[in-house]
């Protein structure tokens, strides 16, 4: 029988490092996908994922409510991303072409024309997404790509639920406007 996150956390808080390792395994892919979509760089996402779990382990005693572990972990991941980009003074990018291709059913190779058109659309989308304010981009990634609920986004970003909804809807509206300008 699989142990709950809360049970594993209780054991980890009592000093059982193996339980935190089990939690890390359970959450590693979700956090990696979030960071990868946020940064657009798989190598960077690997490093940031490791940093996220290292920071979570170091600060485990600060987690006051074990039922909020996932929100706490996403918050650490988002903060790690923001700190890294502040240090590097880099612009974040999300590489949609990888995700657009991975979501398509495999039905043979597309024609060169279709492949080129798909790359052009992905470039336009990537450029528009890069132009979104950070708060809107983070909220959209959490909602649309991670499938988080508004109350989870609000908890991670430490904002009211209404603000989380506004950031997602405003971000999508802004994204649509940016795309219309580019097309």
mmCIF file of C-alpha atoms in Angstrom:
data_model
loop_
_atom_site.group_PDB
_atom_site.id
_atom_site.type_symbol
_atom_site.label_atom_id
_atom_site.label_comp_id
_atom_site.label_asym_id
_atom_site.label_seq_id
_atom_site.Cartn_x
_atom_site.Cartn_y
_atom_site.Cartn_z
ATOM 1 C CA UNK A 1 0.000 0.000 0.000
ATOM 2 C CA UNK A 2 1.338 3.396 -1.017
ATOM 3 C CA UNK A 3 2.000 5.780 1.855
ATOM 4 C CA UNK A 4 0.510 9.274 1.634
ATOM 5 C CA UNK A 5 2.639 12.374 1.211
ATOM 6 C CA UNK A 6 1.604 13.475 4.688
ATOM 7 C CA UNK A 7 2.717 10.194 6.259
ATOM 8 C CA UNK A 8 6.055 10.304 4.434
ATOM 9 C CA UNK A 9 6.539 13.903 5.529
ATOM 10 C CA UNK A 10 5.867 13.044 9.160
ATOM 11 C CA UNK A 11 8.497 10.313 8.984
ATOM 12 C CA UNK A 12 10.929 12.608 7.147
ATOM 13 C CA UNK A 13 10.422 15.282 9.811
ATOM 14 C CA UNK A 14 11.408 12.655 12.386
ATOM 15 C CA UNK A 15 14.698 12.161 10.535
ATOM 16 C CA UNK A 16 13.910 9.400 8.045
ATOM 17 C CA UNK A 17 15.785 10.590 4.945
ATOM 18 C CA UNK A 18 14.575 7.632 2.892
ATOM 19 C CA UNK A 19 11.014 8.897 3.220
ATOM 20 C CA UNK A 20 12.010 12.275 1.826
ATOM 21 C CA UNK A 21 13.753 10.396 -0.987
ATOM 22 C CA UNK A 22 10.499 8.589 -1.730
ATOM 23 C CA UNK A 23 8.664 11.926 -1.805
ATOM 24 C CA UNK A 24 11.298 13.343 -4.127
ATOM 25 C CA UNK A 25 10.855 10.434 -6.521
ATOM 26 C CA UNK A 26 7.088 10.883 -6.423
ATOM 27 C CA UNK A 27 7.224 14.627 -7.200
ATOM 28 C CA UNK A 28 10.351 14.898 -9.338
ATOM 29 C CA UNK A 29 8.692 14.584 -12.774
ATOM 30 C CA UNK A 30 5.931 17.088 -11.994
ATOM 31 C CA UNK A 31 8.368 19.671 -10.668
ATOM 32 C CA UNK A 32 10.748 19.084 -13.591
ATOM 33 C CA UNK A 33 7.930 19.570 -16.132
ATOM 34 C CA UNK A 34 6.826 22.762 -14.386
ATOM 35 C CA UNK A 35 10.351 24.192 -14.345
ATOM 36 C CA UNK A 36 11.025 23.070 -17.907
ATOM 37 C CA UNK A 37 7.890 24.777 -19.169
ATOM 38 C CA UNK A 38 8.639 27.873 -17.134
ATOM 39 C CA UNK A 39 12.268 28.190 -18.250
ATOM 40 C CA UNK A 40 12.127 26.501 -21.647
ATOM 41 C CA UNK A 41 15.481 24.829 -21.010
ATOM 42 C CA UNK A 42 15.669 21.139 -20.096
ATOM 43 C CA UNK A 43 19.262 21.273 -18.824
ATOM 44 C CA UNK A 44 18.497 24.288 -16.670
ATOM 45 C CA UNK A 45 15.332 22.543 -15.465
ATOM 46 C CA UNK A 46 17.344 19.512 -14.315
ATOM 47 C CA UNK A 47 19.611 21.712 -12.210
ATOM 48 C CA UNK A 48 16.730 23.742 -10.823
ATOM 49 C CA UNK A 49 14.784 20.592 -9.980
ATOM 50 C CA UNK A 50 17.729 19.310 -7.957
ATOM 51 C CA UNK A 51 18.083 22.701 -6.279
ATOM 52 C CA UNK A 52 14.373 22.686 -5.457
ATOM 53 C CA UNK A 53 14.522 19.335 -3.693
ATOM 54 C CA UNK A 54 17.760 20.235 -1.907
ATOM 55 C CA UNK A 55 16.188 23.443 -0.624
ATOM 56 C CA UNK A 56 13.011 21.596 0.362
ATOM 57 C CA UNK A 57 15.031 19.060 2.349
ATOM 58 C CA UNK A 58 17.083 21.793 4.037
ATOM 59 C CA UNK A 59 13.926 23.688 5.011
ATOM 60 C CA UNK A 60 11.655 20.747 5.782
ATOM 61 C CA UNK A 61 11.295 21.839 9.411
ATOM 62 C CA UNK A 62 9.691 25.089 8.177
ATOM 63 C CA UNK A 63 6.768 23.248 6.580
ATOM 64 C CA UNK A 64 4.033 23.858 9.108
ATOM 65 C CA UNK A 65 1.173 22.064 7.328
ATOM 66 C CA UNK A 66 2.112 18.751 5.729
ATOM 67 C CA UNK A 67 -1.112 18.748 3.709
ATOM 68 C CA UNK A 68 0.263 21.731 1.753
ATOM 69 C CA UNK A 69 3.465 19.994 0.666
ATOM 70 C CA UNK A 70 2.730 20.230 -3.075
ATOM 71 C CA UNK A 71 2.033 23.974 -2.919
ATOM 72 C CA UNK A 72 5.123 24.501 -0.793
ATOM 73 C CA UNK A 73 7.235 22.537 -3.281
ATOM 74 C CA UNK A 74 5.907 24.471 -6.301
ATOM 75 C CA UNK A 75 6.613 27.719 -4.442
ATOM 76 C CA UNK A 76 10.217 26.670 -3.869
ATOM 77 C CA UNK A 77 10.547 25.669 -7.536
ATOM 78 C CA UNK A 78 9.139 28.988 -8.752
ATOM 79 C CA UNK A 79 11.411 30.931 -6.393
ATOM 80 C CA UNK A 80 14.434 28.930 -7.567
ATOM 81 C CA UNK A 81 13.572 29.804 -11.178
ATOM 82 C CA UNK A 82 13.172 33.470 -10.380
ATOM 83 C CA UNK A 83 16.403 33.614 -8.372
ATOM 84 C CA UNK A 84 18.373 31.878 -11.116
ATOM 85 C CA UNK A 85 17.104 34.265 -13.760
ATOM 86 C CA UNK A 86 17.743 37.278 -11.578
ATOM 87 C CA UNK A 87 21.323 36.107 -11.104
ATOM 88 C CA UNK A 88 21.808 35.399 -14.784
ATOM 89 C CA UNK A 89 19.746 38.419 -15.872
ATOM 90 C CA UNK A 90 18.331 36.161 -18.570
ATOM 91 C CA UNK A 91 14.985 36.284 -20.274
ATOM 92 C CA UNK A 92 12.852 33.212 -19.624
ATOM 93 C CA UNK A 93 11.558 31.283 -22.594
ATOM 94 C CA UNK A 94 9.107 28.463 -23.023
ATOM 95 C CA UNK A 95 9.829 26.212 -25.985
ATOM 96 C CA UNK A 96 6.382 25.283 -27.199
ATOM 97 C CA UNK A 97 7.510 23.386 -30.267
ATOM 98 C CA UNK A 98 8.663 20.472 -28.088
ATOM 99 C CA UNK A 99 5.291 20.327 -26.368
ATOM 100 C CA UNK A 100 3.265 20.836 -29.506
ATOM 101 C CA UNK A 101 5.038 17.915 -31.131
ATOM 102 C CA UNK A 102 4.787 15.688 -28.055
ATOM 103 C CA UNK A 103 1.028 16.196 -27.842
ATOM 104 C CA UNK A 104 0.440 15.216 -31.488
ATOM 105 C CA UNK A 105 -0.403 11.638 -32.310
ATOM 106 C CA UNK A 106 2.295 9.849 -34.240
ATOM 107 C CA UNK A 107 0.971 9.292 -37.740
ATOM 108 C CA UNK A 108 4.076 9.300 -39.874
ATOM 109 C CA UNK A 109 6.342 12.138 -40.819
ATOM 110 C CA UNK A 110 4.705 15.471 -41.661
ATOM 111 C CA UNK A 111 5.426 16.988 -45.026
ATOM 112 C CA UNK A 112 8.282 19.515 -45.075
ATOM 113 C CA UNK A 113 5.743 22.302 -45.621
ATOM 114 C CA UNK A 114 3.693 21.256 -42.590
ATOM 115 C CA UNK A 115 6.822 20.894 -40.480
ATOM 116 C CA UNK A 116 7.962 24.400 -41.459
ATOM 117 C CA UNK A 117 4.519 25.891 -40.795
ATOM 118 C CA UNK A 118 4.439 24.176 -37.407
ATOM 119 C CA UNK A 119 7.872 25.565 -36.516
ATOM 120 C CA UNK A 120 6.798 29.051 -37.589
ATOM 121 C CA UNK A 121 3.651 28.838 -35.455
ATOM 122 C CA UNK A 122 5.699 27.596 -32.501
ATOM 123 C CA UNK A 123 8.150 30.507 -32.921
ATOM 124 C CA UNK A 124 5.295 33.004 -32.975
ATOM 125 C CA UNK A 125 3.729 31.433 -29.895
ATOM 126 C CA UNK A 126 7.075 31.288 -28.096
ATOM 127 C CA UNK A 127 7.732 34.949 -28.823
ATOM 128 C CA UNK A 128 4.300 36.003 -27.619
ATOM 129 C CA UNK A 129 4.606 33.891 -24.473
ATOM 130 C CA UNK A 130 8.018 35.409 -23.726
ATOM 131 C CA UNK A 131 6.465 38.881 -23.862
ATOM 132 C CA UNK A 132 3.967 38.098 -21.104
ATOM 133 C CA UNK A 133 4.645 39.562 -17.664
ATOM 134 C CA UNK A 134 6.264 37.001 -15.354
ATOM 135 C CA UNK A 135 3.239 36.794 -13.031
ATOM 136 C CA UNK A 136 0.890 35.971 -15.901
ATOM 137 C CA UNK A 137 3.314 33.502 -17.491
ATOM 138 C CA UNK A 138 3.782 31.631 -14.183
ATOM 139 C CA UNK A 139 0.018 31.459 -13.580
ATOM 140 C CA UNK A 140 -0.665 30.188 -17.116
ATOM 141 C CA UNK A 141 2.032 27.504 -16.874
ATOM 142 C CA UNK A 142 0.580 26.314 -13.565
ATOM 143 C CA UNK A 143 -3.014 26.278 -14.813
ATOM 144 C CA UNK A 144 -2.712 25.174 -18.427
ATOM 145 C CA UNK A 145 0.354 22.933 -18.351
ATOM 146 C CA UNK A 146 0.458 21.639 -14.777
ATOM 147 C CA UNK A 147 -3.316 21.381 -14.412
ATOM 148 C CA UNK A 148 -3.337 23.078 -11.024
ATOM 149 C CA UNK A 149 -6.563 24.461 -9.618
ATOM 150 C CA UNK A 150 -6.937 28.167 -8.943
ATOM 151 C CA UNK A 151 -6.771 27.694 -5.167
ATOM 152 C CA UNK A 152 -3.480 25.799 -5.597
ATOM 153 C CA UNK A 153 -2.042 28.559 -7.795
ATOM 154 C CA UNK A 154 -3.147 31.140 -5.243
ATOM 155 C CA UNK A 155 -1.486 29.186 -2.463
ATOM 156 C CA UNK A 156 1.786 28.799 -4.385
ATOM 157 C CA UNK A 157 1.924 32.469 -5.370
ATOM 158 C CA UNK A 158 0.601 33.625 -1.982
ATOM 159 C CA UNK A 159 -2.193 35.642 -3.571
ATOM 160 C CA UNK A 160 -5.991 35.560 -3.316
ATOM 161 C CA UNK A 161 -7.835 33.076 -5.550
ATOM 162 C CA UNK A 162 -9.453 35.969 -7.415
ATOM 163 C CA UNK A 163 -5.998 37.338 -8.261
ATOM 164 C CA UNK A 164 -4.872 33.914 -9.515
ATOM 165 C CA UNK A 165 -7.928 33.769 -11.776
ATOM 166 C CA UNK A 166 -7.283 37.308 -12.997
ATOM 167 C CA UNK A 167 -3.653 36.531 -13.820
ATOM 168 C CA UNK A 168 -4.584 33.461 -15.840
ATOM 169 C CA UNK A 169 -7.448 35.126 -17.715
ATOM 170 C CA UNK A 170 -5.575 38.383 -18.259
ATOM 171 C CA UNK A 171 -2.509 36.419 -19.375
ATOM 172 C CA UNK A 172 -4.547 34.432 -21.895
ATOM 173 C CA UNK A 173 -6.178 37.618 -23.158
ATOM 174 C CA UNK A 174 -2.782 39.323 -23.457
ATOM 175 C CA UNK A 175 -1.359 36.246 -25.185
ATOM 176 C CA UNK A 176 -4.230 36.284 -27.694
ATOM 177 C CA UNK A 177 -3.624 40.001 -28.386
ATOM 178 C CA UNK A 178 0.126 39.424 -28.816
ATOM 179 C CA UNK A 179 -0.532 36.547 -31.198
ATOM 180 C CA UNK A 180 -2.959 38.621 -33.276
ATOM 181 C CA UNK A 181 -0.260 41.284 -33.703
ATOM 182 C CA UNK A 182 2.246 38.717 -34.897
ATOM 183 C CA UNK A 183 -0.039 37.003 -37.400
#
